[in-house]
Amino acid sequence: MRFLLVEDNKDLAQSVGDRLRLDGHAVDWAETLGDASDCLGAASYDLILLDISLPDGDGRRFLGDQRRIGRDTPVIVMTARSEVSDRVSVLDLGADDYVTKPFDFAELEARCRAVLRRKGVALQTVQHFAGMTFNPLTATLTVDGQMRELRNRELRLLEILMAAPERIFSKGQICDRLFSYAESVSDNAIEVYVGRLRKKMEGSGARIETVRGVGYRLTTE
């Protein structure tokens, strides 16, 4: 998944970002609402984590504006305000959930999973395709009874491809899902991960096809 974290507290943003990256997610950090708008204009996100009090405005107004223009990206509001009226107001504005600061990281992760499930995003479900069994929870790919461990980016790449077999994904689309803006990505990074994943798929009836000049797709032999 790719998350947008809108938070002006650098220490908290780093802690949250580091925790989510350990789970394998790509995280872009926006310190202001202006930065958040720039990120949303340049990339698509699976989830937004939004602080309320930011240097250049109120996160609630930003949330309301996003809903008014039709952006339905799930939003979890992070707030230090614990009054019921405050929580009700952000939910009425279009937030999918909220978490009160200070919060436990395990609770935040659980709320992220719950919101994504409600939005229909497939998380941690075993998938089968052309003789392969893919289990994101254990980061394994089983082919002909042999279990093969997947590294973080191999796992995320396979998630992308298995979500829509036969669909062509451009390098740019894959890069957006695998890396955050803060990461330096070489020109051949995608080819490297595709090559590694192809080796682990050997023996199955599936293959990653290179569509020259366009991108990659998961198909059958």
Coordinates of N, CA and C in Angstrom, one line a residue:
M1 N 0.8 -1.2 0.0 CA 0.0 0.0 0.0 C 0.9 1.3 0.0
R2 N 0.3 2.4 -0.5 CA 1.0 3.6 -0.5 C 0.2 4.6 0.4
F3 N 0.9 5.1 1.4 CA 0.2 6.0 2.4 C 0.7 7.4 2.3
L4 N -0.1 8.4 2.5 CA 0.3 9.8 2.7 C 0.1 10.2 4.1
L5 N 1.2 10.6 4.7 CA 1.2 11.0 6.2 C 1.3 12.5 6.2
V6 N 0.3 13.2 6.7 CA 0.3 14.6 6.9 C 0.4 15.0 8.3
E7 N 1.6 15.4 8.7 CA 1.9 15.6 10.1 C 3.1 16.5 10.2
D8 N 3.0 17.6 11.1 CA 4.1 18.6 11.2 C 5.1 18.2 12.3
N9 N 4.7 17.3 13.2 CA 5.7 16.9 14.2 C 6.7 15.9 13.6
K10 N 7.9 16.3 13.4 CA 8.9 15.5 12.7 C 9.1 14.2 13.4
D11 N 9.3 14.2 14.7 CA 9.6 13.0 15.5 C 8.4 12.0 15.3
L12 N 7.2 12.4 15.5 CA 6.0 11.6 15.3 C 5.9 11.0 13.9
A13 N 6.1 11.9 12.9 CA 6.1 11.5 11.5 C 7.1 10.5 11.2
Q14 N 8.3 10.6 11.7 CA 9.4 9.6 11.5 C 9.0 8.3 12.1
S15 N 8.5 8.3 13.3 CA 8.1 7.1 14.0 C 7.0 6.4 13.3
V16 N 6.0 7.1 12.9 CA 4.9 6.5 12.2 C 5.3 5.9 10.9
G17 N 6.1 6.8 10.1 CA 6.6 6.3 8.8 C 7.4 5.1 8.9
D18 N 8.3 5.1 9.9 CA 9.2 3.9 10.0 C 8.4 2.7 10.4
R19 N 7.4 2.8 11.2 CA 6.6 1.6 11.6 C 5.8 1.1 10.4
L20 N 5.2 2.0 9.6 CA 4.5 1.5 8.4 C 5.4 0.9 7.3
R21 N 6.6 1.5 7.2 CA 7.6 0.9 6.2 C 8.0 -0.5 6.6
L22 N 8.1 -0.7 7.9 CA 8.4 -2.1 8.4 C 7.4 -3.1 8.0
D23 N 6.1 -2.6 7.8 CA 5.0 -3.4 7.4 C 5.1 -3.6 5.8
G24 N 6.0 -2.9 5.2 CA 6.1 -3.0 3.7 C 5.5 -1.9 2.9
H25 N 4.9 -0.9 3.6 CA 4.2 0.1 2.9 C 5.1 1.2 2.4
A26 N 4.8 1.9 1.3 CA 5.5 3.1 0.9 C 4.8 4.3 1.6
V27 N 5.5 5.2 2.2 CA 5.0 6.3 2.9 C 5.6 7.6 2.4
D28 N 4.7 8.5 2.0 CA 5.2 9.9 1.7 C 4.8 10.8 2.8
W29 N 5.7 11.7 3.2 CA 5.4 12.6 4.4 C 5.2 14.0 3.9
A30 N 4.1 14.6 4.3 CA 3.8 16.0 4.0 C 3.7 16.8 5.3
E31 N 4.6 17.8 5.4 CA 4.6 18.5 6.7 C 3.6 19.6 6.8
T32 N 3.0 20.0 5.6 CA 2.0 21.0 5.6 C 0.8 20.6 4.7
L33 N -0.3 21.3 4.7 CA -1.4 21.0 3.8 C -1.0 21.3 2.4
G34 N -0.2 22.3 2.2 CA 0.3 22.6 0.8 C 1.1 21.5 0.2
D35 N 2.0 20.9 1.1 CA 2.7 19.7 0.6 C 1.8 18.6 0.3
A36 N 0.8 18.4 1.2 CA -0.2 17.3 1.0 C -0.9 17.4 -0.4
S37 N -1.3 18.7 -0.7 CA -2.0 18.9 -2.0 C -1.1 18.6 -3.1
D38 N 0.2 18.9 -3.0 CA 1.1 18.6 -4.1 C 1.3 17.1 -4.3
C39 N 1.3 16.4 -3.2 CA 1.5 14.9 -3.2 C 0.2 14.3 -3.9
L40 N -0.9 14.8 -3.5 CA -2.2 14.2 -4.1 C -2.3 14.6 -5.5
G41 N -1.7 15.7 -6.0 CA -1.8 16.0 -7.4 C -0.8 15.2 -8.2
A42 N 0.2 14.6 -7.6 CA 1.2 13.8 -8.3 C 1.1 12.3 -8.2
A43 N 0.4 11.8 -7.2 CA 0.3 10.3 -7.0 C -1.0 10.0 -6.5
S44 N -1.3 8.7 -6.5 CA -2.6 8.1 -5.9 C -2.2 7.4 -4.7
Y45 N -3.0 7.4 -3.7 CA -2.7 6.8 -2.4 C -3.9 5.9 -2.0
D46 N -3.5 4.9 -1.2 CA -4.5 3.9 -0.6 C -5.1 4.5 0.7
L47 N -4.3 5.3 1.4 CA -4.8 5.8 2.7 C -4.1 7.1 3.0
I48 N -4.8 8.0 3.6 CA -4.2 9.3 4.1 C -4.3 9.3 5.6
L49 N -3.2 9.6 6.3 CA -3.2 9.8 7.8 C -3.1 11.3 8.0
L50 N -4.1 11.9 8.6 CA -4.2 13.4 8.6 C -4.2 14.0 10.0
D51 N -3.2 14.8 10.3 CA -3.3 15.6 11.5 C -4.2 16.8 11.3
I52 N -4.7 17.3 12.5 CA -5.7 18.4 12.4 C -5.0 19.8 12.4
S53 N -4.1 20.0 13.4 CA -3.4 21.3 13.5 C -2.1 21.3 12.8
L54 N -2.1 22.0 11.6 CA -1.0 22.1 10.8 C -0.5 23.6 10.6
P55 N 0.7 23.8 10.2 CA 1.2 25.2 10.2 C 0.5 26.1 9.2
D56 N -0.1 25.6 8.2 CA -0.8 26.4 7.2 C -2.3 26.2 7.1
G57 N -2.8 25.6 8.1 CA -4.3 25.5 8.1 C -4.8 24.4 9.0
D58 N -6.1 24.2 8.9 CA -6.9 23.2 9.7 C -7.1 22.0 8.9
G59 N -6.7 20.8 9.4 CA -6.9 19.6 8.6 C -8.3 19.2 8.3
R60 N -9.2 19.7 9.2 CA -10.6 19.5 9.0 C -11.1 20.2 7.7
R61 N -10.7 21.4 7.5 CA -11.1 22.1 6.3 C -10.5 21.4 5.1
F62 N -9.3 21.0 5.2 CA -8.6 20.2 4.1 C -9.4 18.9 3.8
L63 N -9.8 18.2 4.8 CA -10.6 17.0 4.6 C -11.9 17.3 3.9
G64 N -12.6 18.3 4.4 CA -13.9 18.7 3.7 C -13.7 19.1 2.3
D65 N -12.6 19.8 2.0 CA -12.3 20.2 0.6 C -12.1 19.0 -0.3
Q66 N -11.4 18.0 0.2 CA -11.1 16.8 -0.6 C -12.4 16.0 -0.9
R67 N -13.3 15.9 0.1 CA -14.5 15.2 -0.2 C -15.4 16.0 -1.1
R68 N -15.4 17.3 -1.1 CA -16.2 18.1 -2.0 C -15.8 18.0 -3.4
I69 N -14.5 17.8 -3.7 CA -14.0 17.6 -5.0 C -14.1 16.2 -5.5
G70 N -14.7 15.3 -4.7 CA -14.9 14.0 -5.1 C -13.8 13.0 -4.8
R71 N -12.8 13.4 -4.1 CA -11.7 12.4 -3.8 C -12.1 11.5 -2.6
D72 N -12.2 10.2 -2.9 CA -12.7 9.3 -1.9 C -11.6 8.5 -1.2
T73 N -10.4 8.9 -1.3 CA -9.3 8.2 -0.6 C -9.6 8.0 0.9
P74 N -9.5 6.9 1.4 CA -9.7 6.7 2.9 C -8.8 7.6 3.7
V75 N -9.4 8.2 4.8 CA -8.7 9.2 5.6 C -8.9 8.8 7.1
I76 N -7.7 8.6 7.8 CA -7.8 8.5 9.3 C -7.2 9.7 9.9
V77 N -8.0 10.4 10.7 CA -7.6 11.6 11.3 C -6.8 11.3 12.6
M78 N -5.7 12.0 12.8 CA -4.9 11.8 14.0 C -5.1 13.1 14.8
T79 N -5.7 13.0 16.0 CA -6.0 14.3 16.7 C -5.7 14.1 18.2
A80 N -5.3 15.2 18.8 CA -5.1 15.2 20.3 C -6.4 15.6 21.0
R81 N -7.5 15.9 20.2 CA -8.7 16.3 20.8 C -9.6 15.0 21.1
S82 N -10.0 14.8 22.3 CA -10.7 13.6 22.7 C -12.1 13.8 23.0
E83 N -12.6 15.0 22.8 CA -14.1 15.2 23.1 C -14.9 14.5 22.0
V84 N -16.1 14.0 22.4 CA -16.9 13.3 21.5 C -17.3 14.2 20.3
S85 N -17.6 15.5 20.6 CA -18.0 16.5 19.5 C -16.9 16.6 18.5
D86 N -15.6 16.6 18.9 CA -14.5 16.7 18.0 C -14.5 15.5 17.0
R87 N -14.6 14.3 17.6 CA -14.6 13.1 16.8 C -15.8 13.0 15.9
V88 N -16.9 13.4 16.4 CA -18.1 13.4 15.5 C -17.9 14.3 14.3
S89 N -17.3 15.5 14.6 CA -17.2 16.5 13.5 C -16.3 16.0 12.4
V90 N -15.2 15.3 12.7 CA -14.3 14.8 11.6 C -15.0 13.7 10.9
L91 N -15.8 12.9 11.5 CA -16.5 11.8 10.9 C -17.5 12.4 9.9
D92 N -18.2 13.4 10.4 CA -19.2 14.0 9.5 C -18.6 14.7 8.3
L93 N -17.4 15.1 8.4 CA -16.7 15.8 7.3 C -16.2 14.8 6.3
G94 N -16.2 13.5 6.6 CA -15.8 12.5 5.7 C -14.7 11.6 6.1
A95 N -14.2 11.8 7.3 CA -13.1 10.9 7.8 C -13.7 9.5 7.9
D96 N -12.8 8.5 7.6 CA -13.2 7.1 7.7 C -13.0 6.6 9.1
D97 N -12.1 7.2 9.9 CA -11.8 6.8 11.3 C -10.9 7.9 11.9
Y98 N -10.7 7.7 13.1 CA -9.8 8.7 13.8 C -9.0 7.9 14.9
V99 N -7.9 8.5 15.3 CA -7.1 7.9 16.4 C -6.7 9.1 17.3
T100 N -6.8 9.0 18.6 CA -6.5 10.1 19.5 C -5.0 10.0 20.0
K101 N -4.3 11.1 19.8 CA -2.9 11.2 20.3 C -2.9 11.3 21.8
P102 N -1.9 10.7 22.5 CA -0.9 9.8 22.0 C -1.6 8.4 21.7
F103 N -1.1 7.7 20.7 CA -1.7 6.4 20.4 C -0.7 5.3 20.3
D104 N -1.1 4.1 20.4 CA -0.3 3.0 20.3 C -0.1 2.6 18.8
F105 N 1.1 2.3 18.4 CA 1.3 2.0 17.0 C 0.5 0.8 16.5
A106 N 0.3 -0.2 17.4 CA -0.5 -1.4 17.1 C -1.9 -1.0 16.8
E107 N -2.4 0.0 17.6 CA -3.8 0.4 17.3 C -3.9 1.1 16.0
L108 N -2.9 2.0 15.7 CA -3.0 2.7 14.4 C -2.9 1.7 13.2
E109 N -2.1 0.7 13.3 CA -2.0 -0.3 12.3 C -3.3 -1.1 12.1
A110 N -3.9 -1.4 13.2 CA -5.2 -2.1 13.2 C -6.3 -1.3 12.5
R111 N -6.3 0.0 12.9 CA -7.3 0.9 12.3 C -7.0 1.1 10.8
C112 N -5.8 1.1 10.4 CA -5.5 1.2 8.9 C -6.0 0.0 8.2
R113 N -5.8 -1.2 8.8 CA -6.3 -2.4 8.2 C -7.8 -2.5 8.1
A114 N -8.4 -2.0 9.2 CA -9.9 -2.0 9.2 C -10.5 -1.1 8.2
V115 N -9.9 0.1 8.0 CA -10.4 1.1 7.1 C -10.3 0.5 5.6
L116 N -9.1 0.0 5.4 CA -8.8 -0.6 4.0 C -9.8 -1.7 3.7
R117 N -10.0 -2.6 4.7 CA -11.0 -3.7 4.5 C -12.4 -3.1 4.1
R118 N -12.8 -2.1 4.9 CA -14.1 -1.6 4.6 C -14.2 -0.9 3.2
K119 N -13.1 -0.4 2.7 CA -13.1 0.2 1.4 C -12.9 -0.9 0.3
G120 N -12.8 -2.1 0.7 CA -12.7 -3.2 -0.3 C -11.3 -3.4 -0.8
V121 N -10.3 -3.0 -0.1 CA -8.9 -3.3 -0.5 C -8.5 -4.6 0.1
A122 N -8.1 -5.5 -0.8 CA -7.7 -6.9 -0.3 C -6.4 -6.9 0.4
L123 N -6.5 -7.3 1.7 CA -5.3 -7.3 2.5 C -5.1 -8.7 3.1
Q124 N -3.9 -9.2 3.0 CA -3.5 -10.4 3.7 C -4.4 -11.6 3.4
T125 N -4.8 -11.7 2.1 CA -5.6 -12.9 1.7 C -4.8 -13.8 0.8
V126 N -4.9 -15.1 1.0 CA -4.2 -16.0 0.2 C -4.8 -16.0 -1.2
Q127 N -4.0 -15.9 -2.3 CA -4.4 -15.9 -3.6 C -3.8 -17.0 -4.4
H128 N -4.5 -17.5 -5.4 CA -4.1 -18.6 -6.3 C -4.1 -18.1 -7.7
F129 N -3.1 -18.5 -8.5 CA -3.1 -18.1 -9.9 C -2.1 -19.0 -10.6
A130 N -2.6 -19.8 -11.6 CA -1.8 -20.6 -12.5 C -0.7 -21.4 -11.8
G131 N -1.2 -22.1 -10.8 CA -0.3 -23.0 -10.1 C 0.6 -22.4 -9.0
M132 N 0.3 -21.1 -8.7 CA 1.0 -20.4 -7.6 C 0.0 -20.2 -6.5
T133 N 0.5 -20.3 -5.2 CA -0.3 -19.9 -4.1 C 0.5 -18.8 -3.4
F134 N -0.1 -17.6 -3.3 CA 0.6 -16.5 -2.7 C 0.0 -16.1 -1.4
N135 N 0.8 -16.0 -0.3 CA 0.3 -15.7 1.0 C 1.0 -14.4 1.5
P136 N 0.4 -13.3 1.4 CA 1.0 -12.0 1.8 C 1.4 -12.0 3.3
L137 N 0.5 -12.7 4.1 CA 0.7 -12.7 5.6 C 2.0 -13.3 6.0
T138 N 2.4 -14.4 5.3 CA 3.7 -15.1 5.6 C 4.8 -14.8 4.6
A139 N 4.5 -13.9 3.6 CA 5.4 -13.5 2.6 C 6.0 -14.7 1.9
T140 N 5.1 -15.6 1.4 CA 5.6 -16.8 0.8 C 4.8 -17.0 -0.5
L141 N 5.5 -17.7 -1.5 CA 4.9 -18.1 -2.7 C 5.2 -19.6 -2.8
T142 N 4.1 -20.3 -3.0 CA 4.3 -21.8 -3.1 C 4.0 -22.2 -4.5
V143 N 5.0 -23.0 -5.1 CA 4.9 -23.5 -6.4 C 5.2 -25.0 -6.4
D144 N 4.3 -25.8 -6.8 CA 4.5 -27.3 -6.9 C 4.9 -27.8 -5.5
G145 N 4.3 -27.3 -4.5 CA 4.5 -27.8 -3.1 C 5.7 -27.2 -2.4
Q146 N 6.5 -26.4 -3.2 CA 7.7 -25.8 -2.6 C 7.4 -24.3 -2.2
M147 N 7.7 -24.0 -1.0 CA 7.5 -22.7 -0.4 C 8.7 -21.8 -0.6
R148 N 8.5 -20.7 -1.2 CA 9.6 -19.7 -1.5 C 9.3 -18.4 -0.8
E149 N 10.3 -18.0 0.0 CA 10.2 -16.7 0.7 C 10.3 -15.5 -0.2
L150 N 9.5 -14.5 0.0 CA 9.6 -13.3 -0.7 C 10.1 -12.1 0.1
R151 N 11.0 -11.4 -0.5 CA 11.5 -10.2 0.2 C 10.4 -9.1 0.0
N152 N 10.6 -8.0 0.8 CA 9.6 -7.0 0.9 C 9.1 -6.5 -0.4
R153 N 10.0 -6.0 -1.3 CA 9.6 -5.4 -2.6 C 9.1 -6.5 -3.5
E154 N 9.6 -7.7 -3.5 CA 9.1 -8.8 -4.3 C 7.6 -9.1 -3.9
L155 N 7.3 -9.1 -2.6 CA 6.0 -9.3 -2.2 C 5.0 -8.2 -2.7
R156 N 5.5 -6.9 -2.5 CA 4.6 -5.8 -3.0 C 4.4 -5.8 -4.5
L157 N 5.4 -6.2 -5.2 CA 5.3 -6.3 -6.7 C 4.3 -7.4 -7.1
L158 N 4.4 -8.5 -6.4 CA 3.4 -9.6 -6.7 C 2.0 -9.2 -6.3
E159 N 1.9 -8.5 -5.2 CA 0.5 -8.0 -4.8 C -0.1 -7.2 -6.0
I160 N 0.7 -6.3 -6.5 CA 0.3 -5.4 -7.6 C -0.2 -6.2 -8.8
L161 N 0.6 -7.1 -9.2 CA 0.4 -7.9 -10.4 C -0.8 -8.8 -10.2
M162 N -0.9 -9.5 -9.1 CA -2.0 -10.5 -8.8 C -3.3 -9.8 -8.6
A163 N -3.3 -8.5 -8.3 CA -4.6 -7.8 -8.1 C -5.3 -7.7 -9.4
A164 N -4.6 -7.7 -10.5 CA -5.3 -7.6 -11.8 C -4.5 -8.3 -12.9
P165 N -4.6 -9.7 -12.9 CA -3.9 -10.4 -14.0 C -4.3 -10.0 -15.4
E166 N -3.4 -10.0 -16.3 CA -3.5 -9.6 -17.7 C -3.6 -8.0 -17.8
R167 N -3.6 -7.3 -16.8 CA -3.6 -5.8 -16.9 C -2.1 -5.4 -17.0
I168 N -1.8 -4.5 -17.9 CA -0.5 -3.9 -18.0 C -0.3 -2.8 -17.1
F169 N 0.8 -2.9 -16.3 CA 1.2 -1.8 -15.4 C 2.5 -1.2 -15.9
S170 N 2.5 0.1 -16.0 CA 3.7 0.8 -16.5 C 4.7 0.8 -15.4
K171 N 6.0 1.1 -15.8 CA 7.0 1.2 -14.8 C 6.7 2.3 -13.7
G172 N 6.1 3.4 -14.2 CA 5.7 4.5 -13.3 C 4.7 4.1 -12.3
Q173 N 3.7 3.3 -12.7 CA 2.7 2.9 -11.8 C 3.3 2.0 -10.7
I174 N 4.1 1.1 -11.2 CA 4.8 0.1 -10.2 C 5.7 0.9 -9.3
C175 N 6.4 1.8 -9.8 CA 7.3 2.6 -9.0 C 6.6 3.4 -7.9
D176 N 5.4 3.9 -8.3 CA 4.6 4.7 -7.3 C 4.2 3.8 -6.2
R177 N 3.9 2.5 -6.4 CA 3.5 1.6 -5.4 C 4.6 1.1 -4.5
L178 N 5.8 0.9 -5.1 CA 6.9 0.3 -4.4 C 7.8 1.3 -3.6
F179 N 7.8 2.5 -4.1 CA 8.8 3.5 -3.5 C 8.1 4.7 -3.1
S180 N 8.6 5.4 -2.0 CA 8.1 6.7 -1.6 C 9.0 7.8 -2.3
Y181 N 8.5 9.0 -2.2 CA 9.3 10.1 -2.9 C 10.7 10.3 -2.2
A182 N 10.8 9.9 -1.0 CA 12.0 10.1 -0.3 C 13.1 9.1 -0.7
E183 N 12.7 8.1 -1.4 CA 13.7 7.0 -1.8 C 14.3 7.3 -3.1
S184 N 15.6 7.1 -3.3 CA 16.2 7.2 -4.5 C 16.1 5.9 -5.3
V185 N 15.6 6.0 -6.5 CA 15.3 4.8 -7.3 C 16.1 4.9 -8.6
S186 N 16.9 3.8 -8.9 CA 17.6 3.8 -10.1 C 16.8 3.4 -11.3
D187 N 17.2 3.7 -12.5 CA 16.5 3.4 -13.7 C 16.1 1.9 -13.9
N188 N 17.0 1.0 -13.4 CA 16.7 -0.4 -13.6 C 16.2 -1.1 -12.4
A189 N 15.7 -0.3 -11.4 CA 15.3 -0.9 -10.1 C 14.1 -1.9 -10.4
I190 N 13.1 -1.5 -11.2 CA 12.0 -2.3 -11.4 C 12.4 -3.6 -12.1
E191 N 13.3 -3.5 -13.1 CA 13.8 -4.7 -13.8 C 14.4 -5.7 -12.8
V192 N 15.1 -5.2 -11.8 CA 15.8 -6.0 -10.9 C 14.7 -6.8 -10.1
Y193 N 13.7 -6.2 -9.6 CA 12.7 -6.9 -8.8 C 11.8 -7.8 -9.7
V194 N 11.6 -7.4 -10.9 CA 10.8 -8.3 -11.8 C 11.7 -9.6 -12.0
G195 N 13.0 -9.4 -12.3 CA 13.8 -10.6 -12.5 C 13.9 -11.5 -11.3
R196 N 14.0 -11.0 -10.1 CA 14.0 -11.8 -8.9 C 12.7 -12.5 -8.7
L197 N 11.6 -11.9 -9.0 CA 10.2 -12.5 -8.8 C 10.0 -13.6 -9.9
R198 N 10.5 -13.4 -11.1 CA 10.4 -14.4 -12.1 C 11.1 -15.7 -11.7
K199 N 12.2 -15.6 -11.1 CA 12.9 -16.8 -10.6 C 12.1 -17.5 -9.6
K200 N 11.5 -16.8 -8.7 CA 10.7 -17.5 -7.7 C 9.4 -18.1 -8.2
M201 N 9.0 -17.6 -9.4 CA 7.7 -18.1 -10.0 C 8.0 -19.3 -10.9
E202 N 9.3 -19.7 -11.1 CA 9.6 -20.8 -12.0 C 9.0 -22.1 -11.6
G203 N 8.4 -22.8 -12.6 CA 7.8 -24.1 -12.3 C 6.3 -23.9 -12.2
S204 N 5.8 -22.7 -12.2 CA 4.3 -22.5 -12.2 C 3.9 -22.2 -13.6
G205 N 2.6 -22.0 -13.8 CA 2.1 -21.7 -15.1 C 1.9 -20.3 -15.4
A206 N 2.5 -19.5 -14.5 CA 2.4 -18.0 -14.6 C 3.8 -17.4 -15.1
R207 N 3.7 -16.2 -15.7 CA 4.9 -15.5 -16.0 C 4.6 -14.0 -16.0
I208 N 5.7 -13.3 -15.8 CA 5.6 -11.8 -15.9 C 6.0 -11.4 -17.3
E209 N 5.1 -10.9 -18.1 CA 5.4 -10.6 -19.5 C 5.9 -9.1 -19.6
T210 N 6.9 -8.9 -20.3 CA 7.4 -7.5 -20.6 C 6.7 -7.0 -21.9
V211 N 5.9 -6.0 -21.8 CA 5.2 -5.4 -22.9 C 6.1 -4.2 -23.3
R212 N 6.9 -4.4 -24.3 CA 7.9 -3.5 -24.7 C 7.4 -2.1 -24.9
G213 N 8.0 -1.2 -24.2 CA 7.6 0.2 -24.3 C 6.4 0.6 -23.5
V214 N 5.8 -0.4 -22.8 CA 4.6 -0.1 -22.1 C 4.7 -0.4 -20.6
G215 N 5.1 -1.7 -20.3 CA 5.2 -2.1 -18.9 C 5.2 -3.6 -18.7
Y216 N 4.5 -4.1 -17.7 CA 4.6 -5.5 -17.4 C 3.1 -6.0 -17.0
R217 N 2.9 -7.3 -17.2 CA 1.7 -7.9 -16.8 C 1.9 -9.3 -16.4
L218 N 1.0 -9.8 -15.5 CA 1.0 -11.1 -15.1 C 0.1 -11.9 -16.0
T219 N 0.6 -13.0 -16.6 CA -0.2 -13.8 -17.5 C 0.1 -15.2 -17.3
T220 N -0.4 -16.1 -18.2 CA -0.1 -17.5 -18.1 C 0.8 -17.9 -19.2
E221 N 1.5 -19.1 -19.0 CA 2.4 -19.6 -20.1 C 1.6 -20.0 -21.3

